[in-house]
Short mmCIF file of C-alpha atoms and ligand atoms in Angstrom, two decimals:
data_model
loop_
_atom_site.label_atom_id
_atom_site.label_comp_id
_atom_site.label_asym_id
_atom_site.label_seq_id
_atom_site.Cartn_x
_atom_site.Cartn_y
_atom_site.Cartn_z
CA UNK A 1 0.04 -0.18 -0.02
CA UNK A 2 1.48 3.55 -0.82
CA UNK A 3 1.75 5.19 2.54
CA UNK A 4 1.30 8.82 0.84
CA UNK A 5 -2.04 8.15 -0.08
CA UNK A 6 -2.85 6.24 3.19
CA UNK A 7 -5.73 7.26 5.00
CA UNK A 8 -5.30 7.99 8.88
CA UNK A 9 -6.13 4.46 10.78
CA UNK A 10 -8.41 5.40 13.65
CA UNK A 11 -6.36 3.11 15.78
CA UNK A 12 -3.41 4.83 15.39
CA UNK A 13 -4.97 8.21 16.55
CA UNK A 14 -3.73 10.43 19.62
CA UNK A 15 -6.69 12.05 21.22
CA UNK A 16 -6.35 15.60 22.11
CA UNK A 17 -8.92 18.09 23.62
CA UNK A 18 -10.09 19.50 20.02
CA UNK A 19 -10.28 15.67 18.39
CA UNK A 20 -7.86 13.12 16.98
CA UNK A 21 -4.54 13.87 15.95
CA UNK A 22 -2.23 11.94 13.66
CA UNK A 23 1.27 11.87 14.03
CA UNK A 24 3.73 11.79 11.03
CA UNK A 25 7.23 10.72 11.37
CA UNK A 26 10.18 10.34 9.09
CA UNK A 27 13.44 9.09 9.96
CA UNK A 28 17.00 9.84 9.32
CA UNK A 29 19.53 6.59 10.26
CA UNK A 30 22.83 7.31 10.41
CA UNK A 31 24.19 3.60 10.16
CA UNK A 32 27.92 3.30 10.52
CA UNK A 33 29.46 0.80 7.50
CA UNK A 34 31.25 -2.58 8.37
CA UNK A 35 34.38 -1.79 6.84
CA UNK A 36 37.89 -2.04 8.39
CA UNK A 37 39.24 1.06 7.16
CA UNK A 38 37.74 4.75 7.21
CA UNK A 39 36.06 5.90 4.30
CA UNK A 40 38.71 8.39 3.27
CA UNK A 41 41.79 6.83 5.15
CA UNK A 42 43.32 3.71 6.03
CA UNK A 43 43.16 4.19 9.86
CA UNK A 44 41.27 1.39 11.44
CA UNK A 45 37.63 1.30 12.63
CA UNK A 46 37.98 -0.78 15.55
CA UNK A 47 35.69 0.01 18.29
CA UNK A 48 36.66 0.63 22.09
CA UNK A 49 40.79 1.66 21.05
CA UNK A 50 42.88 3.97 23.11
CA UNK A 51 41.68 7.19 22.66
CA UNK A 52 43.32 8.98 19.14
CA UNK A 53 44.57 5.50 18.70
CA UNK A 54 43.16 5.19 15.36
CA UNK A 55 43.94 8.18 13.71
CA UNK A 56 45.72 9.15 10.46
CA UNK A 57 47.15 12.25 9.62
CA UNK A 58 43.64 12.69 7.12
CA UNK A 59 41.20 12.10 10.29
CA UNK A 60 43.33 14.66 11.80
CA UNK A 61 42.80 17.01 9.09
CA UNK A 62 46.41 17.95 9.10
CA UNK A 63 47.54 20.58 6.16
CA UNK A 64 48.08 19.19 2.74
CA UNK A 65 46.57 15.53 3.38
CA UNK A 66 44.30 14.51 0.94
CA UNK A 67 41.35 11.74 1.03
CA UNK A 68 41.27 9.02 -0.61
CA UNK A 69 37.87 7.40 -1.31
CA UNK A 70 37.58 3.94 0.34
CA UNK A 71 36.26 1.37 -2.47
CA UNK A 72 34.72 -1.34 0.50
CA UNK A 73 32.73 1.57 1.69
CA UNK A 74 31.46 2.07 -1.62
CA UNK A 75 30.36 -1.44 -2.20
CA UNK A 76 29.05 -1.61 0.76
CA UNK A 77 26.69 1.35 0.32
CA UNK A 78 25.67 0.15 -3.15
CA UNK A 79 25.04 -3.67 -1.44
CA UNK A 80 22.72 -1.47 0.58
CA UNK A 81 21.08 0.59 -2.03
CA UNK A 82 20.51 -2.87 -3.78
CA UNK A 83 19.03 -4.49 -0.41
CA UNK A 84 16.74 -1.30 -0.07
CA UNK A 85 15.58 -2.07 -3.82
CA UNK A 86 16.69 1.45 -4.33
CA UNK A 87 18.02 2.94 -7.66
CA UNK A 88 21.81 3.09 -7.68
CA UNK A 89 23.29 6.27 -9.23
CA UNK A 90 26.40 5.59 -10.98
CA UNK A 91 27.40 8.79 -10.88
CA UNK A 92 27.32 11.13 -7.12
CA UNK A 93 29.26 13.93 -5.64
CA UNK A 94 30.71 14.56 -2.29
CA UNK A 95 30.15 17.82 -0.80
CA UNK A 96 31.88 20.02 2.09
CA UNK A 97 29.07 20.28 4.92
CA UNK A 98 30.55 23.36 6.60
CA UNK A 99 30.53 23.91 10.49
CA UNK A 100 32.67 24.43 13.68
CA UNK A 101 32.89 21.76 16.44
CA UNK A 102 35.93 20.91 18.32
CA UNK A 103 35.29 17.08 17.52
CA UNK A 104 35.56 17.96 13.59
CA UNK A 105 39.06 18.81 12.77
CA UNK A 106 38.37 19.64 9.16
CA UNK A 107 35.98 22.69 9.85
CA UNK A 108 33.83 20.52 7.81
CA UNK A 109 32.22 17.21 7.33
CA UNK A 110 32.67 15.35 4.00
CA UNK A 111 29.21 14.41 3.18
CA UNK A 112 26.78 13.79 -0.35
CA UNK A 113 24.25 16.59 -0.66
CA UNK A 114 22.71 16.84 -4.00
CA UNK A 115 24.07 14.08 -5.67
CA UNK A 116 23.60 10.85 -3.58
CA UNK A 117 24.81 7.33 -4.08
CA UNK A 118 21.74 5.77 -3.74
CA UNK A 119 18.28 7.27 -4.46
CA UNK A 120 14.59 5.98 -4.04
CA UNK A 121 13.80 2.66 -2.39
CA UNK A 122 11.09 1.04 -0.41
CA UNK A 123 11.28 -0.96 2.79
CA UNK A 124 8.35 -3.44 3.83
CA UNK A 125 7.47 -3.33 7.25
CA UNK A 126 5.17 -5.75 9.17
CA UNK A 127 3.22 -4.44 11.71
CA UNK A 128 0.06 -5.70 13.83
CA UNK A 129 -2.30 -4.12 11.16
CA UNK A 130 -0.58 -5.82 7.89
CA UNK A 131 2.72 -4.74 6.13
CA UNK A 132 3.30 -1.55 5.20
CA UNK A 133 5.70 0.23 2.53
CA UNK A 134 7.93 2.81 3.90
CA UNK A 135 9.90 4.74 0.93
CA UNK A 136 13.37 5.78 1.14
CA UNK A 137 14.38 9.08 0.07
CA UNK A 138 18.01 8.52 -0.19
CA UNK A 139 20.93 6.94 0.92
CA UNK A 140 24.33 9.13 0.80
CA UNK A 141 28.07 8.43 2.25
CA UNK A 142 29.17 10.77 4.85
CA UNK A 143 32.39 10.69 7.46
CA UNK A 144 31.66 10.52 10.82
CA UNK A 145 33.14 13.19 13.45
CA UNK A 146 35.13 12.20 16.66
CA UNK A 147 33.97 12.46 20.16
CA UNK A 148 33.79 15.22 22.90
CA UNK A 149 34.07 14.11 26.35
CA UNK A 150 33.04 16.96 28.49
CA UNK A 151 32.84 14.73 31.84
CA UNK A 152 36.28 13.29 32.63
CA UNK A 153 37.33 16.62 34.37
CA UNK A 154 35.16 19.76 35.29
CA UNK A 155 37.86 21.88 33.82
CA UNK A 156 38.59 20.07 30.58
CA UNK A 157 37.08 18.95 27.59
CA UNK A 158 38.55 16.03 25.43
CA UNK A 159 38.52 15.08 22.32
CA UNK A 160 38.96 11.40 21.11
CA UNK A 161 38.95 10.99 17.17
CA UNK A 162 38.86 7.48 16.96
CA UNK A 163 35.56 7.98 14.95
CA UNK A 164 36.54 10.80 12.82
CA UNK A 165 36.36 9.93 9.41
CA UNK A 166 34.51 6.30 10.05
CA UNK A 167 32.19 6.01 6.91
CA UNK A 168 28.23 6.45 7.67
CA UNK A 169 25.44 5.76 5.52
CA UNK A 170 22.85 8.20 6.17
CA UNK A 171 19.13 6.48 5.37
CA UNK A 172 16.66 9.07 5.06
CA UNK A 173 13.00 7.81 4.73
CA UNK A 174 10.01 9.70 3.48
CA UNK A 175 7.55 10.68 5.94
CA UNK A 176 5.52 7.48 5.58
CA UNK A 177 5.40 6.06 9.25
CA UNK A 178 2.00 7.00 11.58
CA UNK A 179 2.98 5.83 14.82
CA UNK A 180 5.43 5.20 17.60
CA UNK A 181 5.07 1.32 16.75
CA UNK A 182 5.25 1.88 13.21
CA UNK A 183 8.86 3.54 13.80
CA UNK A 184 10.03 0.81 16.02
CA UNK A 185 9.12 -1.87 13.61
CA UNK A 186 10.95 0.28 10.73
CA UNK A 187 14.14 0.68 12.38
CA UNK A 188 13.72 -3.25 13.63
CA UNK A 189 13.39 -4.11 9.84
CA UNK A 190 16.16 -1.58 8.61
CA UNK A 191 18.46 -3.13 10.80
CA UNK A 192 17.62 -6.59 10.01
CA UNK A 193 18.32 -5.97 6.30
CA UNK A 194 21.70 -4.15 6.88
CA UNK A 195 22.82 -7.27 9.15
CA UNK A 196 21.75 -9.74 6.44
CA UNK A 197 23.86 -7.55 3.77
CA UNK A 198 26.74 -7.31 6.32
CA UNK A 199 26.97 -3.64 5.61
CA UNK A 200 26.40 -2.56 9.04
CA UNK A 201 26.00 -4.53 12.47
CA UNK A 202 23.44 -2.38 13.74
CA UNK A 203 24.67 -2.13 17.44
CA UNK A 204 22.97 0.65 18.69
CA UNK A 205 24.75 0.06 22.01
CA UNK A 206 27.81 1.40 20.38
CA UNK A 207 26.36 4.35 18.69
CA UNK A 208 26.95 1.78 14.95
CA UNK A 209 23.30 2.80 14.51
CA UNK A 210 21.48 6.31 15.18
CA UNK A 211 18.18 7.68 14.53
CA UNK A 212 17.19 11.06 14.19
CA UNK A 213 13.65 11.13 14.40
CA UNK A 214 11.69 13.65 12.62
CA UNK A 215 7.98 14.48 14.06
CA UNK A 216 4.80 16.37 13.25
CA UNK A 217 1.17 16.31 14.19
CA UNK A 218 -1.99 17.01 12.08
CA UNK A 219 -5.51 16.01 11.94
CA UNK A 220 -6.36 13.74 9.83
CA UNK A 221 -6.78 14.57 6.23
CA UNK A 222 -5.02 18.06 6.76
CA UNK A 223 -1.65 18.94 5.22
CA UNK A 224 1.37 18.13 6.97
CA UNK A 225 2.12 20.28 9.88
CA UNK A 226 5.78 21.66 10.89
CA UNK A 227 8.20 19.00 12.10
CA UNK A 228 10.70 18.96 14.80
CA UNK A 229 13.95 16.42 14.23
CA UNK A 230 14.86 14.86 17.85
CA UNK A 231 18.69 14.12 17.42
CA UNK A 232 20.62 11.00 17.75
CA UNK A 233 18.28 8.33 19.85
CA UNK A 234 20.04 5.54 20.64
CA UNK A 235 17.43 2.33 21.23
CA UNK A 236 14.69 1.19 19.65
CA UNK A 237 12.66 1.68 22.80
CA UNK A 238 13.91 5.19 23.07
CA UNK A 239 12.47 6.01 19.46
CA UNK A 240 8.82 4.79 20.45
CA UNK A 241 9.50 7.28 23.86
CA UNK A 242 10.48 10.35 22.11
CA UNK A 243 8.08 9.91 19.52
CA UNK A 244 4.96 9.68 21.65
CA UNK A 245 6.33 12.26 23.90
CA UNK A 246 6.78 15.02 21.27
CA UNK A 247 3.51 14.21 19.69
CA UNK A 248 1.74 15.33 22.65
CA UNK A 249 3.88 18.42 23.21
CA UNK A 250 3.22 19.43 19.94
CA UNK A 251 -0.55 18.78 20.28
CA UNK A 252 -0.49 20.84 23.46
CA UNK A 253 1.09 23.62 22.20
CA UNK A 254 -1.17 23.44 18.91
CA UNK A 255 -4.56 23.24 21.02
CA UNK A 256 -3.50 25.63 23.25
CA UNK A 257 -3.39 28.50 20.35
CA UNK A 258 0.44 28.06 19.37
CA UNK A 259 2.50 27.25 16.61
CA UNK A 260 4.94 24.51 16.37
CA UNK A 261 8.47 26.06 15.68
CA UNK A 262 10.93 24.01 13.32
CA UNK A 263 13.73 22.96 15.54
CA UNK A 264 16.23 20.40 16.33
CA UNK A 265 15.62 18.65 19.84
CA UNK A 266 16.80 16.25 22.33
CA UNK A 267 15.35 13.23 23.98
CA UNK A 268 16.06 13.09 27.78
CA UNK A 269 15.10 9.52 28.66
CA UNK A 270 15.49 10.25 32.50
CA UNK A 271 12.97 13.13 32.57
CA UNK A 272 10.76 11.94 29.99
CA UNK A 273 10.57 15.22 27.55
CA UNK A 274 12.25 16.28 24.75
CA UNK A 275 13.98 19.67 24.86
CA UNK A 276 15.23 22.32 22.12
CA UNK A 277 18.52 22.12 21.31
CA UNK A 278 18.67 24.75 18.44
CA UNK A 279 16.50 26.18 15.87
CA UNK A 280 16.51 23.87 12.65
CA UNK A 281 19.56 25.25 10.85
CA UNK A 282 19.21 25.65 7.05
CA UNK A 283 21.08 23.85 4.33
CA UNK A 284 22.30 27.26 3.15
CA UNK A 285 23.65 27.71 6.74
CA UNK A 286 26.27 24.98 5.92
CA UNK A 287 27.35 26.44 2.57
CA UNK A 288 27.44 23.34 0.94
CA UNK A 289 29.87 23.02 -1.94
CA UNK A 290 31.55 20.02 -4.05
CA UNK A 291 34.63 18.80 -2.38
CA UNK A 292 37.48 20.06 -4.48
CA UNK A 293 39.75 17.56 -3.12
CA UNK A 294 37.29 14.39 -4.66
CA UNK A 295 36.63 13.84 -8.20
CA UNK A 296 32.73 12.86 -8.50
CA UNK A 297 32.09 9.42 -7.76
CA UNK A 298 31.54 7.07 -10.80
CA UNK A 299 31.05 3.29 -11.84
CA UNK A 300 29.63 1.43 -14.29
CA UNK A 301 26.57 -1.04 -14.26
CA UNK A 302 28.91 -3.97 -14.50
CA UNK A 303 30.28 -3.05 -10.83
CA UNK A 304 26.56 -2.80 -9.40
CA UNK A 305 25.80 -6.09 -11.00
CA UNK A 306 28.60 -7.93 -9.54
CA UNK A 307 27.33 -6.84 -6.32
CA UNK A 308 23.89 -7.45 -7.01
CA UNK A 309 25.16 -11.11 -8.11
CA UNK A 310 26.38 -11.88 -4.84
CA UNK A 311 23.75 -10.50 -2.35
CA UNK A 312 22.37 -12.79 0.19
CA UNK A 313 18.89 -13.89 0.38
CA UNK A 314 17.35 -10.80 2.34
CA UNK A 315 14.63 -11.04 4.87
CA UNK A 316 11.77 -10.77 2.85
CA UNK A 317 12.45 -13.61 0.40
CA UNK A 318 13.82 -15.78 3.11
CA UNK A 319 10.11 -15.11 4.89
CA UNK A 320 8.42 -16.14 1.69
CA UNK A 321 10.28 -18.97 1.20
CA UNK A 322 10.00 -20.59 4.84
CA UNK A 323 6.43 -20.06 4.26
CA UNK A 324 6.36 -21.77 1.11
CA UNK A 325 8.86 -24.41 1.69
CA UNK A 326 8.33 -25.25 5.02
CA UNK A 327 4.67 -24.73 5.35
CA UNK A 328 4.92 -22.06 8.15
CA UNK A 329 2.51 -19.43 9.16
CA UNK A 330 3.61 -15.98 8.15
CA UNK A 331 4.02 -14.85 11.72
CA UNK A 332 6.24 -17.87 12.93
CA UNK A 333 8.53 -17.31 9.20
CA UNK A 334 9.00 -13.41 10.64
CA UNK A 335 10.26 -14.69 14.00
CA UNK A 336 12.40 -16.89 12.60
CA UNK A 337 13.83 -14.79 9.71
CA UNK A 338 14.16 -11.83 11.99
CA UNK A 339 17.90 -12.60 12.75
CA UNK A 340 20.04 -14.50 9.49
CA UNK A 341 21.89 -16.70 12.33
CA UNK A 342 18.21 -17.95 14.12
CA UNK A 343 16.82 -18.71 10.09
CA UNK A 344 20.05 -20.51 9.78
CA UNK A 345 19.89 -22.49 12.77
CA UNK A 346 16.26 -23.20 12.15
CA UNK A 347 16.97 -24.41 8.99
CA UNK A 348 19.56 -27.03 10.36
CA UNK A 349 16.82 -28.46 12.81
CA UNK A 350 14.12 -28.52 9.85
CA UNK A 351 16.16 -30.60 7.52
CA UNK A 352 14.52 -33.73 6.89
CA UNK A 353 11.92 -33.45 9.61
CA UNK A 354 8.63 -32.00 10.08
CA UNK A 355 9.24 -28.84 9.63
CA UNK A 356 6.13 -27.15 11.59
CA UNK A 357 6.78 -29.64 14.46
CA UNK A 358 10.90 -28.10 14.36
CA UNK A 359 9.54 -24.48 13.88
CA UNK A 360 7.28 -24.92 16.88
CA UNK A 361 9.87 -26.29 18.93
CA UNK A 362 12.86 -23.48 18.16
CA UNK A 363 10.24 -20.49 18.54
CA UNK A 364 8.56 -21.91 21.70
CA UNK A 365 11.16 -24.18 23.67
CA UNK A 366 14.29 -22.56 22.62
CA UNK A 367 13.54 -19.09 22.45
CA UNK A 368 11.21 -18.93 25.14
CA UNK A 369 14.57 -20.13 27.31
CA UNK A 370 17.09 -18.09 25.77
CA UNK A 371 15.13 -14.92 26.37
CA UNK A 372 14.96 -16.10 29.78
CA UNK A 373 18.72 -16.28 30.36
CA UNK A 374 19.02 -13.35 28.24
CA UNK A 375 21.12 -15.43 25.67
CA UNK A 376 20.77 -15.48 21.89
CA UNK A 377 21.26 -17.86 19.17
CA UNK A 378 25.06 -17.90 18.78
CA UNK A 379 25.40 -18.32 22.86
CA UNK A 380 23.09 -21.16 22.92
CA UNK A 381 24.14 -24.06 24.90
CA UNK A 382 22.07 -26.26 22.70
CA UNK A 383 22.65 -27.17 19.34
CA UNK A 384 20.44 -27.26 16.21
CA UNK A 385 21.32 -31.28 16.25
CA UNK A 386 20.43 -31.51 20.09
CA UNK A 387 16.90 -29.88 19.00
CA UNK A 388 16.85 -31.93 15.91
CA UNK A 389 17.30 -35.28 18.11
CA UNK A 390 14.61 -33.91 20.60
CA UNK A 391 12.17 -33.46 17.50
CA UNK A 392 12.75 -37.08 16.46
CA UNK A 393 12.13 -38.55 19.22
CA UNK A 394 8.83 -36.83 19.94
CA UNK A 395 8.03 -37.72 16.05
CA UNK A 396 9.15 -41.60 16.50
CA UNK A 397 6.95 -41.92 19.52
CA UNK A 398 9.81 -42.34 22.22
CA UNK A 399 8.82 -39.61 24.03
CA UNK A 400 5.58 -37.26 24.70
CA UNK A 401 5.58 -33.76 24.04
CA UNK A 402 5.49 -33.28 27.96
CA UNK A 403 8.65 -35.37 28.42
CA UNK A 404 10.11 -33.48 25.75
CA UNK A 405 10.15 -30.14 27.88
CA UNK A 406 11.99 -31.81 30.74
CA UNK A 407 14.38 -33.37 28.18
CA UNK A 408 14.76 -29.83 26.76
CA UNK A 409 15.54 -28.36 30.05
CA UNK A 410 18.02 -31.02 30.76
CA UNK A 411 20.00 -30.81 27.80
CA UNK A 412 19.68 -26.86 27.96
CA UNK A 413 21.60 -27.05 31.93
CA UNK A 414 23.66 -29.96 31.59
CA UNK A 415 24.35 -30.71 27.61
CA UNK A 416 23.99 -34.42 26.12
CA UNK A 417 23.10 -36.55 24.00
CA UNK A 418 19.10 -36.22 23.95
CA UNK A 419 18.91 -39.96 22.94
CA UNK A 420 21.16 -41.11 25.74
CA UNK A 421 19.59 -38.93 28.24
CA UNK A 422 15.94 -40.42 27.41
CA UNK A 423 17.77 -44.04 27.69
CA UNK A 424 19.93 -43.42 31.30
CA UNK A 425 17.16 -41.43 32.85
CA UNK A 426 14.00 -43.76 31.65
CA UNK A 427 12.22 -41.25 30.03
CA UNK A 428 10.50 -43.56 27.23
CA UNK A 429 6.98 -43.16 26.83
CA UNK A 430 5.15 -45.98 27.81
CA UNK A 431 2.83 -46.98 25.11
CA UNK A 432 2.56 -50.50 26.65
CA UNK A 433 -1.01 -50.47 27.20
CA UNK A 434 -0.63 -52.98 29.61
CA UNK A 435 0.99 -50.88 32.02
CA UNK A 436 -1.14 -47.85 31.26
CA UNK A 437 -4.18 -49.87 32.19
CA UNK A 438 -2.98 -50.76 35.24
CA UNK A 439 -2.89 -46.75 35.89
CA UNK A 440 -6.66 -46.36 34.56
CA UNK A 441 -7.83 -48.82 36.38
CA UNK A 442 -6.55 -47.85 39.55
CA UNK A 443 -7.64 -44.47 39.19
CA UNK A 444 -11.49 -45.67 38.02
CA UNK A 445 -11.52 -47.91 40.84
CA UNK A 446 -10.19 -45.01 43.41
CA UNK A 447 -12.66 -42.20 42.52
CA UNK A 448 -16.26 -43.33 41.89
CA UNK A 449 -17.91 -39.92 42.70
CA UNK A 450 -15.70 -38.66 39.69
CA UNK A 451 -16.65 -41.90 37.64
CA UNK A 452 -20.26 -40.41 38.16
CA UNK A 453 -19.87 -37.06 37.09
CA UNK A 454 -18.04 -37.43 33.83
CA UNK A 455 -20.78 -39.36 32.38
CA UNK A 456 -22.87 -35.97 32.71
CA UNK A 457 -19.69 -34.06 32.06
CA UNK A 458 -17.47 -35.49 29.44
CA UNK A 459 -14.91 -32.45 29.66
CA UNK A 460 -14.07 -33.78 33.27
CA UNK A 461 -12.28 -36.28 30.97
CA UNK A 462 -9.22 -33.91 31.57
CA UNK A 463 -8.98 -34.70 35.32
CA UNK A 464 -8.54 -38.28 34.84
CA UNK A 465 -6.09 -38.44 32.00
CA UNK A 466 -4.21 -35.59 34.06
CA UNK A 467 -4.40 -38.32 37.15
CA UNK A 468 -3.00 -41.15 34.90
CA UNK A 469 -0.16 -38.96 33.42
CA UNK A 470 0.77 -38.33 37.13
CA UNK A 471 0.97 -41.75 38.27
CA UNK A 472 3.13 -42.83 34.98
CA UNK A 473 5.24 -39.78 35.61
CA UNK A 474 4.05 -37.95 32.68
CA UNK A 475 5.64 -41.15 30.33
CA UNK A 476 2.36 -42.40 29.47
CA UNK A 477 1.47 -41.92 25.71
CA UNK A 478 -1.38 -39.23 25.84
CA UNK A 479 -3.26 -40.78 23.04
CA UNK A 480 -3.32 -44.48 24.41
CA UNK A 481 -4.57 -42.75 27.85
CA UNK A 482 -7.18 -40.98 26.37
CA UNK A 483 -8.23 -44.12 24.18
CA UNK A 484 -8.43 -46.41 26.87
CA UNK A 485 -10.13 -44.15 29.69
CA UNK A 486 -13.05 -43.12 26.96
CA UNK A 487 -13.23 -46.87 26.58
CA UNK A 488 -13.54 -47.73 30.33
CA UNK A 489 -15.55 -44.92 30.99
CA UNK A 490 -17.96 -45.79 27.98
CA UNK A 491 -18.13 -41.77 26.78
P1 ADP B 1 16.68 17.86 5.91
O1 ADP B 1 17.22 17.51 4.86
O2 ADP B 1 16.12 19.48 6.29
O3 ADP B 1 16.76 17.48 7.18
P2 ADP B 1 14.36 16.54 4.36
O4 ADP B 1 13.51 17.07 3.79
O5 ADP B 1 15.42 15.78 3.71
O6 ADP B 1 14.90 17.65 5.80
O7 ADP B 1 13.83 15.73 5.21
C1 ADP B 1 14.47 15.06 6.65
C2 ADP B 1 13.64 13.84 7.19
O8 ADP B 1 12.29 14.59 7.57
C3 ADP B 1 13.13 13.03 6.19
O9 ADP B 1 12.93 11.50 6.96
C4 ADP B 1 11.44 13.23 6.09
O10 ADP B 1 10.82 12.12 5.70
C5 ADP B 1 11.28 13.90 7.39
N1 ADP B 1 9.99 14.80 7.13
C6 ADP B 1 9.87 16.04 6.19
N2 ADP B 1 8.61 16.36 6.80
C7 ADP B 1 8.26 16.01 7.67
C8 ADP B 1 7.11 16.31 8.49
N3 ADP B 1 6.11 17.18 8.26
N4 ADP B 1 6.77 15.39 9.44
C9 ADP B 1 7.57 14.72 9.73
N5 ADP B 1 8.78 14.46 9.32
C10 ADP B 1 9.02 15.00 8.29
MG1 MG B 2 18.07 16.03 8.01
#
């Protein structure tokens, strides 16, 4: 669905004193390019080095130093553009964006302004109300700045240039988002795509993915309102909070008869407010002009085609394949493809097995347990082969689904070969009807009152099944228990 024409969704409107309001959001995402070296120098991009240890003469802006474009960063930007189904520009231009700040030794940032490397694209975002299409306006390459540290010593500010010159992709969305939920889902999806592509690790805690969030409000059907830009929001949760808080602030001002001033604001999660940082700077304040030290960036279609030929399977395609090939629900497929490592793990479990049973076990048992431990698939103590073995034991009737949960817990905490554990600990399902029958008879004999009740109320059968399972240590085959009980109770 084209978002520009999307009618306001009543569920997403915010109630104000004068009626309902629609929030409009557009995002500028700064994604650090995965590359060993910086955009215009050979200095390392490694995180966490001693301050000022990864700084070349170019990054420190020594006089006479010339930038040289890093081809790997260009490839990463093109790959990303392809992943965003975007137009790739065979010719783009680097500009100087001039401003002063102590962590910007050049006195300008090399960025792309009028001619970015990537043009319009699209990201499909799944929400509770269906899939929305979020337009990408552009993607351009630019340098990161250094880092100012103000809190080390009250009389001193320090500058660390390790980040200075690191390549960033600025990915600008169209104002197509209509709620904080949609905005969070968009960033999550974009991050998934970048991770699949291997062009940005998406680590928001390290600042490798930062969001500038543009927010405005309007009455449904009206033109766009004036926006405020909330700078550098560094977690998905904060993006949601900042939008909610900013939208309410703007509604309050307009309903009190005021007008929104276009400005740049900061989100303060501690206080739960956004604060004015500066009035919005206009492009002309930056005195953009083409960087005379750099030629326009040009490559041919063959360069793009070669990168396109080696693009990995992306989340949307993987999801479609999981639905088609494995017969999974769209929801399950979504959960499994959210991380490419998870998807690969799942495929290893599903290989040669009942794919739905494998998905259920991975999603319900494994993910739930990993979540509880704060672990992810990479640090999972249980391998795909072990999960596969458990799924096989259920499938061939060796254990019941209930015992499988206990078995999983043992494998999760102690490790080991599931089949051997089942043998060693006598966890095999009892399918021998003789043994089950003895338990059934005993329960029936001991509970004549319940036997009367179940004849009038067949849903009571569950109670009998529970008792038999208890007596057999959960090892009785549930189907056999059910059949025997029904026969003996005459229902
Ligand atoms: P600038 O270059 O001044 O930052 P852009 O036109 O490039 O301005 O827009 C920057 C971001 O603001 C984009 O993500 C865009 O979608 C978003 N945006 C533009 N207009 C609005 C609006 N009225 N409300 C919310 N977001 C908006
Ligand atoms: Mg901007």
